[in-house]
N, CA, C and O atoms as a CHARMM CRD file, in Angstrom:
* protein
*
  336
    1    1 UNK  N      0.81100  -1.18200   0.00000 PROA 1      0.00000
    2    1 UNK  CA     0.00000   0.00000   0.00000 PROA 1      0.00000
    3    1 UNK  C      0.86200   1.25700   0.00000 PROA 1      0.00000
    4    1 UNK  O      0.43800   2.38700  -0.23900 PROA 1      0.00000
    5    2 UNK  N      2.52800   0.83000   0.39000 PROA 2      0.00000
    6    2 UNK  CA     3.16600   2.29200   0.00100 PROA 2      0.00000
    7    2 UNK  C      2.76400   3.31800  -1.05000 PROA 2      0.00000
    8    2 UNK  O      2.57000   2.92600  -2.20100 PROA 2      0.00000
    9    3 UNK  N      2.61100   4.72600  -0.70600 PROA 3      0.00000
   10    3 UNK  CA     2.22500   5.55400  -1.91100 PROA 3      0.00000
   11    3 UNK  C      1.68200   5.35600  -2.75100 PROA 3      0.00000
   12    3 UNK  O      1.73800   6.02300  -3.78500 PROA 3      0.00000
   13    4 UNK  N      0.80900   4.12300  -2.51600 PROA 4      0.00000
   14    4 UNK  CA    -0.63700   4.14800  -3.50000 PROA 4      0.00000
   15    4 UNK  C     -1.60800   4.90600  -3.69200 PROA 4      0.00000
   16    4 UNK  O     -2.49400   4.69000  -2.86500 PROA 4      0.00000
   17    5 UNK  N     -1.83600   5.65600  -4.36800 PROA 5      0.00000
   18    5 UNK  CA    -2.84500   6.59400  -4.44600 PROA 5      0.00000
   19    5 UNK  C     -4.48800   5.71100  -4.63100 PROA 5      0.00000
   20    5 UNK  O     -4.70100   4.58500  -5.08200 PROA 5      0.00000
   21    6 UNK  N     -5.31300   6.58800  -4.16600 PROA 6      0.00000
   22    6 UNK  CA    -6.54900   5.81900  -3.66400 PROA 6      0.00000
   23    6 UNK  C     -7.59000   7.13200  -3.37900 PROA 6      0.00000
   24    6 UNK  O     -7.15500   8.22800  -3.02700 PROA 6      0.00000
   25    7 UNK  N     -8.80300   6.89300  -3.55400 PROA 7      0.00000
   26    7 UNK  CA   -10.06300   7.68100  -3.18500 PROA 7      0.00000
   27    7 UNK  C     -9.77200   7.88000  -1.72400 PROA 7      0.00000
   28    7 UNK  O     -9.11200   7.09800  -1.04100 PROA 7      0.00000
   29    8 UNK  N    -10.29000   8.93000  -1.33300 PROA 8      0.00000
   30    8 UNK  CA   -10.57500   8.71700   0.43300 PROA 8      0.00000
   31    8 UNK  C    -11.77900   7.93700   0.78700 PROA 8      0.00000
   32    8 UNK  O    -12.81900   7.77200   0.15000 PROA 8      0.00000
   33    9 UNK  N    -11.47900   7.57400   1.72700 PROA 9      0.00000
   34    9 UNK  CA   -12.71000   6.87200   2.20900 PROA 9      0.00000
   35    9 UNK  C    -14.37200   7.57400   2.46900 PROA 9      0.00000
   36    9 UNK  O    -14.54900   8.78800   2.57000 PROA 9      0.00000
   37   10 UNK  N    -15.53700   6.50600   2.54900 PROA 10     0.00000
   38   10 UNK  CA   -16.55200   7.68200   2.02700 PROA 10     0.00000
   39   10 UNK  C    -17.15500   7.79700   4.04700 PROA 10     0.00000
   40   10 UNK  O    -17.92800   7.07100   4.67200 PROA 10     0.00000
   41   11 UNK  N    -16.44900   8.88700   4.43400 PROA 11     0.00000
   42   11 UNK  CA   -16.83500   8.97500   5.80900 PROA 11     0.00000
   43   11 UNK  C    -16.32500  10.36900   6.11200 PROA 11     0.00000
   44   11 UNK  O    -15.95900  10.91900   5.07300 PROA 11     0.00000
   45   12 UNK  N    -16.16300  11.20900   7.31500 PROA 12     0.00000
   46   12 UNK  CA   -16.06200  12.45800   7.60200 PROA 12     0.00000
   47   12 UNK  C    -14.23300  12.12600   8.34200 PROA 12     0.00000
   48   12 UNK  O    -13.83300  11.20300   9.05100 PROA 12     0.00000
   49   13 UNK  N    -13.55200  13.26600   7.80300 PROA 13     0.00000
   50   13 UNK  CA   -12.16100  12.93900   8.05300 PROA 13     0.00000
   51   13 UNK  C    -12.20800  12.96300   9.81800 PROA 13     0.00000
   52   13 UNK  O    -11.17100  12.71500  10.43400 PROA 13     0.00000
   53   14 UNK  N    -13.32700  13.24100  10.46000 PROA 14     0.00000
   54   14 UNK  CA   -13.55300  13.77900  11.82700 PROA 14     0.00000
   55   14 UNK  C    -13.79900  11.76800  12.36700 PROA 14     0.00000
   56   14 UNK  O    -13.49900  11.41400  13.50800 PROA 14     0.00000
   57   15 UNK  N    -14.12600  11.17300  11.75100 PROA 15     0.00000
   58   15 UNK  CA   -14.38100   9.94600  12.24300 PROA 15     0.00000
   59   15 UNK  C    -13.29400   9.14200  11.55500 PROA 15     0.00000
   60   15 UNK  O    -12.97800   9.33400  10.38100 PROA 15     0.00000
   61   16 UNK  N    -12.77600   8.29400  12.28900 PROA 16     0.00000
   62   16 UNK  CA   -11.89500   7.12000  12.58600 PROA 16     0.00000
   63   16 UNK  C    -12.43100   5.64800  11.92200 PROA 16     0.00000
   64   16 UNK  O    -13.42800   5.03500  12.30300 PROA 16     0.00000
   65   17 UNK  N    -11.60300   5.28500  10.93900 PROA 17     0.00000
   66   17 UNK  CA   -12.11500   3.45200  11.34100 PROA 17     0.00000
   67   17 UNK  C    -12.44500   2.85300  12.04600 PROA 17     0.00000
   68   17 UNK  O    -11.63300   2.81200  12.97100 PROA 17     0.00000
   69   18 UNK  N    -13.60700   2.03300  12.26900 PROA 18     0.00000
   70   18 UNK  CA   -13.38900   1.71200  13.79100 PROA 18     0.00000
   71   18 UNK  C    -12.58100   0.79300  13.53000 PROA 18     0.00000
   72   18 UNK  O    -11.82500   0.96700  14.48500 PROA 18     0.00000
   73   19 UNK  N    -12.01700  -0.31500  12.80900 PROA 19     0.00000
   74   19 UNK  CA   -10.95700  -1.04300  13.31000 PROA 19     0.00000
   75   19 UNK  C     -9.21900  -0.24800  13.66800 PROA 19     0.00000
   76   19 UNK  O     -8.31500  -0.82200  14.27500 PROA 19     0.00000
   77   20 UNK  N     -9.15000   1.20200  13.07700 PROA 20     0.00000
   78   20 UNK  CA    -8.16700   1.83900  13.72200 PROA 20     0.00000
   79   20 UNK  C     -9.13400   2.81100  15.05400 PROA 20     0.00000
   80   20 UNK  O     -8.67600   3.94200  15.21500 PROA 20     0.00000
   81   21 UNK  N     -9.80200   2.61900  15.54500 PROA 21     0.00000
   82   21 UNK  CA    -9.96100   3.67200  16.94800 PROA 21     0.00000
   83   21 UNK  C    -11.24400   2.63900  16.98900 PROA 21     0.00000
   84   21 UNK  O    -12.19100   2.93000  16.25700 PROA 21     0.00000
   85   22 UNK  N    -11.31000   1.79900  17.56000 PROA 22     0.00000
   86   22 UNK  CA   -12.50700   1.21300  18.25200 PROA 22     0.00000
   87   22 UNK  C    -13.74800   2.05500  18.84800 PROA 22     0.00000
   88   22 UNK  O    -13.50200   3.16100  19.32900 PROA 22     0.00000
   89   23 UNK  N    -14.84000   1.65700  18.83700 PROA 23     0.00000
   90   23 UNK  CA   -16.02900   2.67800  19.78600 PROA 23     0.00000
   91   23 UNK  C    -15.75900   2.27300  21.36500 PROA 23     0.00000
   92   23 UNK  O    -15.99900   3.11400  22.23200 PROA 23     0.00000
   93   24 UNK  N    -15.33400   1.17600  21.66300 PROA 24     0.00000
   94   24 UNK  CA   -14.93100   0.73800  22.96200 PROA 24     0.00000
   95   24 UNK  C    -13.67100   1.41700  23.13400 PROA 24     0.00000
   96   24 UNK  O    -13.66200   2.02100  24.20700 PROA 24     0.00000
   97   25 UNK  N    -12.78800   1.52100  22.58800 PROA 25     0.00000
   98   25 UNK  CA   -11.44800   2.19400  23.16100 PROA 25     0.00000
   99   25 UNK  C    -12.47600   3.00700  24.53800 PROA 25     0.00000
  100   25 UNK  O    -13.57100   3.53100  24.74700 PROA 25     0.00000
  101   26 UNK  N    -11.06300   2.60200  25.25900 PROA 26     0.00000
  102   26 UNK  CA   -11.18000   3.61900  26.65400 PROA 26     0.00000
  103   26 UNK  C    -10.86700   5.00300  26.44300 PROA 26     0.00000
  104   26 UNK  O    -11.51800   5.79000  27.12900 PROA 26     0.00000
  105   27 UNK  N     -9.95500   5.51800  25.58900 PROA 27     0.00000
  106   27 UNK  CA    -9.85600   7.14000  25.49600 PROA 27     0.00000
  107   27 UNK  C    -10.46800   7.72800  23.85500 PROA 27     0.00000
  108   27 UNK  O    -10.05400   8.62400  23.12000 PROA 27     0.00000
  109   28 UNK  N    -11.43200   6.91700  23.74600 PROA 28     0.00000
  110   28 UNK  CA   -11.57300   7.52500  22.23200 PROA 28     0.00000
  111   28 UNK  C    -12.48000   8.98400  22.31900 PROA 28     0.00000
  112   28 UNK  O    -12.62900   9.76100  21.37700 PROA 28     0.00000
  113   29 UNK  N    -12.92600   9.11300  23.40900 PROA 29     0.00000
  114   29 UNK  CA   -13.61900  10.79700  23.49400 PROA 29     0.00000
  115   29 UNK  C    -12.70600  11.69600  23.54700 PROA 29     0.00000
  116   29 UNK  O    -12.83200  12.74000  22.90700 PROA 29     0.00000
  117   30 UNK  N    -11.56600  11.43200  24.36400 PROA 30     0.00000
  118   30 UNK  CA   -10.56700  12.20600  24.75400 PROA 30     0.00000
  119   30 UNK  C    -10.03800  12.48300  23.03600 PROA 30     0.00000
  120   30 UNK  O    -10.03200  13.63100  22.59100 PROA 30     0.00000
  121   31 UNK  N     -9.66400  11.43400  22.27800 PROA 31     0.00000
  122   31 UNK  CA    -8.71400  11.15600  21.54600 PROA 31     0.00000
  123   31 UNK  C     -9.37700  12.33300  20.54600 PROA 31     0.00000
  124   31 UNK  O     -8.78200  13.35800  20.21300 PROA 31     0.00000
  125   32 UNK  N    -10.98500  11.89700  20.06500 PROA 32     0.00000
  126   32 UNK  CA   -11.58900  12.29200  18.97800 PROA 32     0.00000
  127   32 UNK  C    -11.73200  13.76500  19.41600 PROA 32     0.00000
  128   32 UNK  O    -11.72700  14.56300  18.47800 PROA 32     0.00000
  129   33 UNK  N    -11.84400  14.22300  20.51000 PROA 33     0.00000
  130   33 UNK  CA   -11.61000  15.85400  20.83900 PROA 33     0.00000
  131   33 UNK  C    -10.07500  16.46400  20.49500 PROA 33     0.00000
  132   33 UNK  O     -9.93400  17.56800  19.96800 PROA 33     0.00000
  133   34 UNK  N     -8.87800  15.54000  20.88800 PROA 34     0.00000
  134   34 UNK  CA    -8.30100  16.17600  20.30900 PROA 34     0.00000
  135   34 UNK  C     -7.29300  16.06700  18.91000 PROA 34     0.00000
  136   34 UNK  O     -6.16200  16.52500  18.74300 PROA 34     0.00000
  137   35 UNK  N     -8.22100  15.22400  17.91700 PROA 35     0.00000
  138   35 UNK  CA    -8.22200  15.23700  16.97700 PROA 35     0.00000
  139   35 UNK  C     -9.05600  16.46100  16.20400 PROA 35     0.00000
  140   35 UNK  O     -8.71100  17.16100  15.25200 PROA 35     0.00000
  141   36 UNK  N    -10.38800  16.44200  17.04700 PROA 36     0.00000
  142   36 UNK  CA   -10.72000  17.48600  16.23700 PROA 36     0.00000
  143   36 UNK  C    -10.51400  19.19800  16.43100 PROA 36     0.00000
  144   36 UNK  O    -11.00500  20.07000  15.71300 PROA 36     0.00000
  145   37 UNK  N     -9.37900  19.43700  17.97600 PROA 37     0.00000
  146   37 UNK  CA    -9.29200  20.54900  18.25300 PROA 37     0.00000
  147   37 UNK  C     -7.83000  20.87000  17.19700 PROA 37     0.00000
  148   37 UNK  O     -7.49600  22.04800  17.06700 PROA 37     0.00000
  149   38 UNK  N     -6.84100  19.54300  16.32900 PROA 38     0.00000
  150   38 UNK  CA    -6.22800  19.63600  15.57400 PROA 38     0.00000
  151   38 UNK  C     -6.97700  19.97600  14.10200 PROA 38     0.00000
  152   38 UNK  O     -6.47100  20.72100  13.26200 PROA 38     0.00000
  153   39 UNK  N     -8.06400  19.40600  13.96600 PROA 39     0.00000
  154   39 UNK  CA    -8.20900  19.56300  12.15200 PROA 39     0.00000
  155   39 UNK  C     -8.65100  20.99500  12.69900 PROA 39     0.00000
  156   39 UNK  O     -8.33800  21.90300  11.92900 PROA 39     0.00000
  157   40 UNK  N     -9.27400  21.37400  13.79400 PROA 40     0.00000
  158   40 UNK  CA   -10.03700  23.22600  13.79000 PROA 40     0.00000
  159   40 UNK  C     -8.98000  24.34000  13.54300 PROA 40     0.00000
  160   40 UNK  O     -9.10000  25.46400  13.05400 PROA 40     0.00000
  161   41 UNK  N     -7.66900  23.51900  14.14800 PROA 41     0.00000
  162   41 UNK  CA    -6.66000  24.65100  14.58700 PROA 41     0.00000
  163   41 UNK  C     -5.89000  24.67300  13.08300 PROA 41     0.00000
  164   41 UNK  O     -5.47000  25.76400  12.69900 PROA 41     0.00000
  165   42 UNK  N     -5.67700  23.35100  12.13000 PROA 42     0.00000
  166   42 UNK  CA    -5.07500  23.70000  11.09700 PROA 42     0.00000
  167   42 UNK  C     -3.67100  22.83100  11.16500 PROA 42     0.00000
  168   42 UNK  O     -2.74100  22.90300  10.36100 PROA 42     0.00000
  169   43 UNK  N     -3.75300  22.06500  12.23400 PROA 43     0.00000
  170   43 UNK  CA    -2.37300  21.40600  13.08200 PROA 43     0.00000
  171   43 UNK  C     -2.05000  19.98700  12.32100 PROA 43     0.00000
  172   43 UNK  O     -2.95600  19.44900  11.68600 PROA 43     0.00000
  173   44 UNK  N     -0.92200  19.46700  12.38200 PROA 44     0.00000
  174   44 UNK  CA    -0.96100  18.37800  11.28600 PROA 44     0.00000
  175   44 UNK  C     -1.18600  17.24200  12.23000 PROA 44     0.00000
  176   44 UNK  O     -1.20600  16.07300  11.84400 PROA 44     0.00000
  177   45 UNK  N     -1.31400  17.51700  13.17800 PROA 45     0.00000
  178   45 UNK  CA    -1.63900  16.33900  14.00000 PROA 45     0.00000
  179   45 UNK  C     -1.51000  16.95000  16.13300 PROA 45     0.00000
  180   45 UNK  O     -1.12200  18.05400  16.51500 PROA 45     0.00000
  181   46 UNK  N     -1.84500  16.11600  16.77500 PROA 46     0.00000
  182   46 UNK  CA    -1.89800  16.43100  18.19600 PROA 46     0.00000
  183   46 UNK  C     -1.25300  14.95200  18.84500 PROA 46     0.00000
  184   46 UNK  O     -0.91100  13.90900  18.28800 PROA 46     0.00000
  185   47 UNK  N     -1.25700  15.35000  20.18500 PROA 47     0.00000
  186   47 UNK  CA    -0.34100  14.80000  20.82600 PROA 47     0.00000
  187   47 UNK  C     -1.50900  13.48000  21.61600 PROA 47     0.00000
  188   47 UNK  O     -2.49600  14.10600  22.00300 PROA 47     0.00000
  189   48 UNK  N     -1.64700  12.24300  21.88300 PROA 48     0.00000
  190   48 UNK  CA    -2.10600  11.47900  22.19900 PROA 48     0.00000
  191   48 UNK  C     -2.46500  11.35100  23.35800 PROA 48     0.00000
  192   48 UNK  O     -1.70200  10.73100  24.09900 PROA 48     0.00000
  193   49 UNK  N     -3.84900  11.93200  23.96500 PROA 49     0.00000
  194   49 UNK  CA    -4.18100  11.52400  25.23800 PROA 49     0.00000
  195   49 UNK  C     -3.16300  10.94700  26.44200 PROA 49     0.00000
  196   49 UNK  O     -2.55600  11.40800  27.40800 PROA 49     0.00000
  197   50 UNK  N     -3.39100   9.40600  25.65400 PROA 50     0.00000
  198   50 UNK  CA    -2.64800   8.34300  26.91900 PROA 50     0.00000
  199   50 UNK  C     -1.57500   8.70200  26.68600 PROA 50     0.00000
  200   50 UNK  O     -1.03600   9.43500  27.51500 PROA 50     0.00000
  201   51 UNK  N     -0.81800   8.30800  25.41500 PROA 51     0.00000
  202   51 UNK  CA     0.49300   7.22800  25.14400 PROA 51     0.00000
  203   51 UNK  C      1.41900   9.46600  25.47700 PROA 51     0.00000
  204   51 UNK  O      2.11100   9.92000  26.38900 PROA 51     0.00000
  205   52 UNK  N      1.05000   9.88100  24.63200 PROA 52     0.00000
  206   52 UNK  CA     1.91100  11.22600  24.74100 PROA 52     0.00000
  207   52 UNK  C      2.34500  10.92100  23.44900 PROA 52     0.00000
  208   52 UNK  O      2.98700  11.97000  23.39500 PROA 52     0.00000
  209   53 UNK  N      2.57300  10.39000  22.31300 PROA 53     0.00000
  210   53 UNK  CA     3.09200  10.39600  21.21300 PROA 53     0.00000
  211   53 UNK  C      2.24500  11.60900  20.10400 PROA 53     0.00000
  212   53 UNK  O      1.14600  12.14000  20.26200 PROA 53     0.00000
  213   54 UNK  N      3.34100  11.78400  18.87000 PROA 54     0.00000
  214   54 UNK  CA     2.33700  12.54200  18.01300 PROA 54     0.00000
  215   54 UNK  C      1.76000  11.96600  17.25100 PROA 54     0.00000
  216   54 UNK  O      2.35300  11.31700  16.38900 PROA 54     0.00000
  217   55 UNK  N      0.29900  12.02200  17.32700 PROA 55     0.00000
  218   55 UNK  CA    -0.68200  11.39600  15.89200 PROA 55     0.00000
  219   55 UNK  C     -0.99400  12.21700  14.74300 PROA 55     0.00000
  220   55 UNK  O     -1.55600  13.27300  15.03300 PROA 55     0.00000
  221   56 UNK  N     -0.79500  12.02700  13.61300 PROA 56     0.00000
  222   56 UNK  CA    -0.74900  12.62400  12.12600 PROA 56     0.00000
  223   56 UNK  C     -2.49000  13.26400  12.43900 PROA 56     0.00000
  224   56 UNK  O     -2.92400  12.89800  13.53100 PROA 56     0.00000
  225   57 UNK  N     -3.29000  13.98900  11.75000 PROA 57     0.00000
  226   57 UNK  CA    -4.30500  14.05500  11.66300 PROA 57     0.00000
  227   57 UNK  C     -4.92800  13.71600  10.60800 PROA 57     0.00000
  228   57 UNK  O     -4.15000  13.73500   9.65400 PROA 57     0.00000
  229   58 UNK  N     -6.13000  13.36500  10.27400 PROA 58     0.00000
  230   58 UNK  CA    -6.68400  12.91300   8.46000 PROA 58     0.00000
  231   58 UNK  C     -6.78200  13.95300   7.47700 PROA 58     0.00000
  232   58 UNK  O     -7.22300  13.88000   6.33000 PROA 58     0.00000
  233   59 UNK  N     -6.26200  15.02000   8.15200 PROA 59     0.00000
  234   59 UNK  CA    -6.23900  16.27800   7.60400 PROA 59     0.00000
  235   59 UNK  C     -4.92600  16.34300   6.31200 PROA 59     0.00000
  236   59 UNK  O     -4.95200  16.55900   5.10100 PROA 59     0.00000
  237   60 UNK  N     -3.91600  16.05600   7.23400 PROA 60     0.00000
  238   60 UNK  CA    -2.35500  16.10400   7.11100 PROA 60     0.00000
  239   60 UNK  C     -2.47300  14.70600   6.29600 PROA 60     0.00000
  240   60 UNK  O     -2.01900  14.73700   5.15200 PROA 60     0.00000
  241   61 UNK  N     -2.99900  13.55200   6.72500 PROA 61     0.00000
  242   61 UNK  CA    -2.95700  12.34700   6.12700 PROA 61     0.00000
  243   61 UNK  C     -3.29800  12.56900   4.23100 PROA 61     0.00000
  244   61 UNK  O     -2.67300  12.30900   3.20300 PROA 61     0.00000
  245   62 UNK  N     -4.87200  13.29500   4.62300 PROA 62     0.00000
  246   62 UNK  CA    -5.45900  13.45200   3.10400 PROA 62     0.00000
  247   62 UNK  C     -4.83000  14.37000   2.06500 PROA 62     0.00000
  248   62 UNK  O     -4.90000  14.19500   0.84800 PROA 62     0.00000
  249   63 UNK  N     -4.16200  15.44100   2.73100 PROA 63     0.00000
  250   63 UNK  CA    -3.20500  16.51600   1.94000 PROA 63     0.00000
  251   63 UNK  C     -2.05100  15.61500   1.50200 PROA 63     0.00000
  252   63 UNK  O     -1.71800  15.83000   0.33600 PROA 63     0.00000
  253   64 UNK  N     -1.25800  14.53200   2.21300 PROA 64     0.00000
  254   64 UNK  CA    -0.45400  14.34600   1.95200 PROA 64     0.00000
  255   64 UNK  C     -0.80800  13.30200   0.22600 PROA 64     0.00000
  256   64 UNK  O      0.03000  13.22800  -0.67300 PROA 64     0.00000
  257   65 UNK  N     -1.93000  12.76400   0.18300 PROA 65     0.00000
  258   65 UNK  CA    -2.51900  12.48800  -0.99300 PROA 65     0.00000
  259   65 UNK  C     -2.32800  10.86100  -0.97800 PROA 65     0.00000
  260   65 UNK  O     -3.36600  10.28400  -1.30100 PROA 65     0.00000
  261   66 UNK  N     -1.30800  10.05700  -0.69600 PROA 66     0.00000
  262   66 UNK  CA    -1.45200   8.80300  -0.67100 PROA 66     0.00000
  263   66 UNK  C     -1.15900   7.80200   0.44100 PROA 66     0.00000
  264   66 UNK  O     -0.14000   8.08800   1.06900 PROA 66     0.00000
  265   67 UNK  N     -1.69300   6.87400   0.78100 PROA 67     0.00000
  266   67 UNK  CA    -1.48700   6.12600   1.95300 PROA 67     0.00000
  267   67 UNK  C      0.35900   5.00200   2.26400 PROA 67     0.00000
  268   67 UNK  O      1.18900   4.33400   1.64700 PROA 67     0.00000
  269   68 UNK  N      0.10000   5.40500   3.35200 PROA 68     0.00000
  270   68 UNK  CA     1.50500   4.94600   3.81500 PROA 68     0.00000
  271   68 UNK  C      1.40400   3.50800   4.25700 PROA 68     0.00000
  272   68 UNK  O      2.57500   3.13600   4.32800 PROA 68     0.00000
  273   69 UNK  N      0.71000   2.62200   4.55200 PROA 69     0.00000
  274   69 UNK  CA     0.41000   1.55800   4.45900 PROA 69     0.00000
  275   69 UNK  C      1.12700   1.33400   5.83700 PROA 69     0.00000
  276   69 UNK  O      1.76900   0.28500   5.88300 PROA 69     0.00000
  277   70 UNK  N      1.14600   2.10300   6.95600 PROA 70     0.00000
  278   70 UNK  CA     1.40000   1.90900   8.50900 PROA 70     0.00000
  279   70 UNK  C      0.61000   2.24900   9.25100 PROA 70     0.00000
  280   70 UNK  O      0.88800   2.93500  10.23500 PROA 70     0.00000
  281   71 UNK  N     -0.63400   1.82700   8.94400 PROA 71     0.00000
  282   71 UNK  CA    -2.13600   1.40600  10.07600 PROA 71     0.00000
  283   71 UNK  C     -2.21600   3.39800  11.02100 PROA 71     0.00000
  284   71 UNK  O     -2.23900   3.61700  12.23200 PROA 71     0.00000
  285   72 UNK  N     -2.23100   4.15600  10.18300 PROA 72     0.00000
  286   72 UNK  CA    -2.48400   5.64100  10.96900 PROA 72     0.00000
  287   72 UNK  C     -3.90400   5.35300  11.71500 PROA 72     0.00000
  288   72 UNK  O     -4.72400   4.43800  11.63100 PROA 72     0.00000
  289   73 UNK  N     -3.82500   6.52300  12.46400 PROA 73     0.00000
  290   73 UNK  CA    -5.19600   6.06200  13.29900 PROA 73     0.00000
  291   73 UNK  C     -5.93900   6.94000  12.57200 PROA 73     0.00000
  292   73 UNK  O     -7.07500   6.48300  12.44300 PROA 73     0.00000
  293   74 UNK  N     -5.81300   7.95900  12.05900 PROA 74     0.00000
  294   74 UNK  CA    -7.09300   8.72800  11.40700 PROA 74     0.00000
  295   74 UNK  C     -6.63200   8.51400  10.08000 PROA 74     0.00000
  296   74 UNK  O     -6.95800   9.44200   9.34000 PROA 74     0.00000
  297   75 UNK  N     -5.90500   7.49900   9.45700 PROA 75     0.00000
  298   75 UNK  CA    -6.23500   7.11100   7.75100 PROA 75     0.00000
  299   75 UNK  C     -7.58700   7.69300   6.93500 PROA 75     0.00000
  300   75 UNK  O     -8.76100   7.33600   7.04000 PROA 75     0.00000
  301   76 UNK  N     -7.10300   8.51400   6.25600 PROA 76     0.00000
  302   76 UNK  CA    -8.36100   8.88600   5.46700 PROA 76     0.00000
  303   76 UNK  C     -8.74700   8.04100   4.60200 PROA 76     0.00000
  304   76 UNK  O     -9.88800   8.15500   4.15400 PROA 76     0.00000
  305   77 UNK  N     -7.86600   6.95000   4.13900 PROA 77     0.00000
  306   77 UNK  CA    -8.21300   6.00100   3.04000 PROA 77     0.00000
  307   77 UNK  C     -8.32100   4.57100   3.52200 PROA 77     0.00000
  308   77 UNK  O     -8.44500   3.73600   2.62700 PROA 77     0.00000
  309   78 UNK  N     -8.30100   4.18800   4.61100 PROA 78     0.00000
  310   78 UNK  CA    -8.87600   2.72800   4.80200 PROA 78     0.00000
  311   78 UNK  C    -10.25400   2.98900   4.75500 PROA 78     0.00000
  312   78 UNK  O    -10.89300   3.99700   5.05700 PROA 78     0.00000
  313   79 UNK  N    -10.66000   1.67100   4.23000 PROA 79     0.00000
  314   79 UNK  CA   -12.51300   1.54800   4.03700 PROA 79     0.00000
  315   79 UNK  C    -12.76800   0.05800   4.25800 PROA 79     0.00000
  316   79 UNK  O    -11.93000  -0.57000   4.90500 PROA 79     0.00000
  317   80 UNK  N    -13.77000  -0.51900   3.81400 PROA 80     0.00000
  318   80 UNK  CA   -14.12100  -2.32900   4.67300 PROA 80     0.00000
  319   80 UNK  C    -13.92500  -2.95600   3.55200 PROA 80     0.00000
  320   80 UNK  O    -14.75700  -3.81600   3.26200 PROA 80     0.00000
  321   81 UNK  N    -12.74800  -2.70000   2.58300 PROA 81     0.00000
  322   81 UNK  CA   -12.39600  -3.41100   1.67500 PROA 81     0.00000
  323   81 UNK  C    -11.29100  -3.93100   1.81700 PROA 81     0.00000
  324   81 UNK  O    -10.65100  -3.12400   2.49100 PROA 81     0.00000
  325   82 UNK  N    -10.49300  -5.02900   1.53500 PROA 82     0.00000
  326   82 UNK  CA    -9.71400  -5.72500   1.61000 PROA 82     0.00000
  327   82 UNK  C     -8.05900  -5.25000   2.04300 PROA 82     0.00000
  328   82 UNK  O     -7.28100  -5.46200   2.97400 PROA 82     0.00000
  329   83 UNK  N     -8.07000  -4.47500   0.74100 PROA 83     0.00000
  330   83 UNK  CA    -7.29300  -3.53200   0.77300 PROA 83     0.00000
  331   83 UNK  C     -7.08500  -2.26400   1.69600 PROA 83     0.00000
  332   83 UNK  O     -5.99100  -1.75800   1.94200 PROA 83     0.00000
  333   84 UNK  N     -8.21200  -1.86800   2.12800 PROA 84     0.00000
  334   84 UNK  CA    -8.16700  -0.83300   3.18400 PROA 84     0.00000
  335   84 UNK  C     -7.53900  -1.04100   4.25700 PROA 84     0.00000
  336   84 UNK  O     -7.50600  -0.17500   5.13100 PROA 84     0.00000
């Protein structure tokens, strides 16, 4: 899936796969707030609740135009296809 170019997926860059961000995850309110206080601010990504690491945003993901094929958590282009 390196730099394969691909449609985005047909969902709001504000929502997650759930197989990358589960609805059960324990911090996914936390997470999805500050994901979305990153796509408001313009930020290419924010810093992770729990872990403290930086997460890309689907913002930064979708500008960047093709998928990196390393399971991002806000992938704009995974979908429930095989390939996704």
């Amino acid at each position: 899936m390196t730099g394969e170019r691909r449609p985005l997926a047909d969902r709001p860059l504000t929502e997650p796969h759930p197989s990358r961000l589960p609805p059960e995850h324990p911090d996914r309110a936390r997470v999805l707030a500050a994901h979305a206080a990153a796509l408001a601010a313009g930020e290419a990504g924010y810093l992770d609740p729990a872990s403290g690491l930086f997460v890309l945003s689907a913002d930064f993901l979708a500008r960047r135009g093709t998928c990196c094929g390393r399971g991002c958590r806000h992938c704009p282009y995974v979908d429930d296809t095989p390939s996704g």
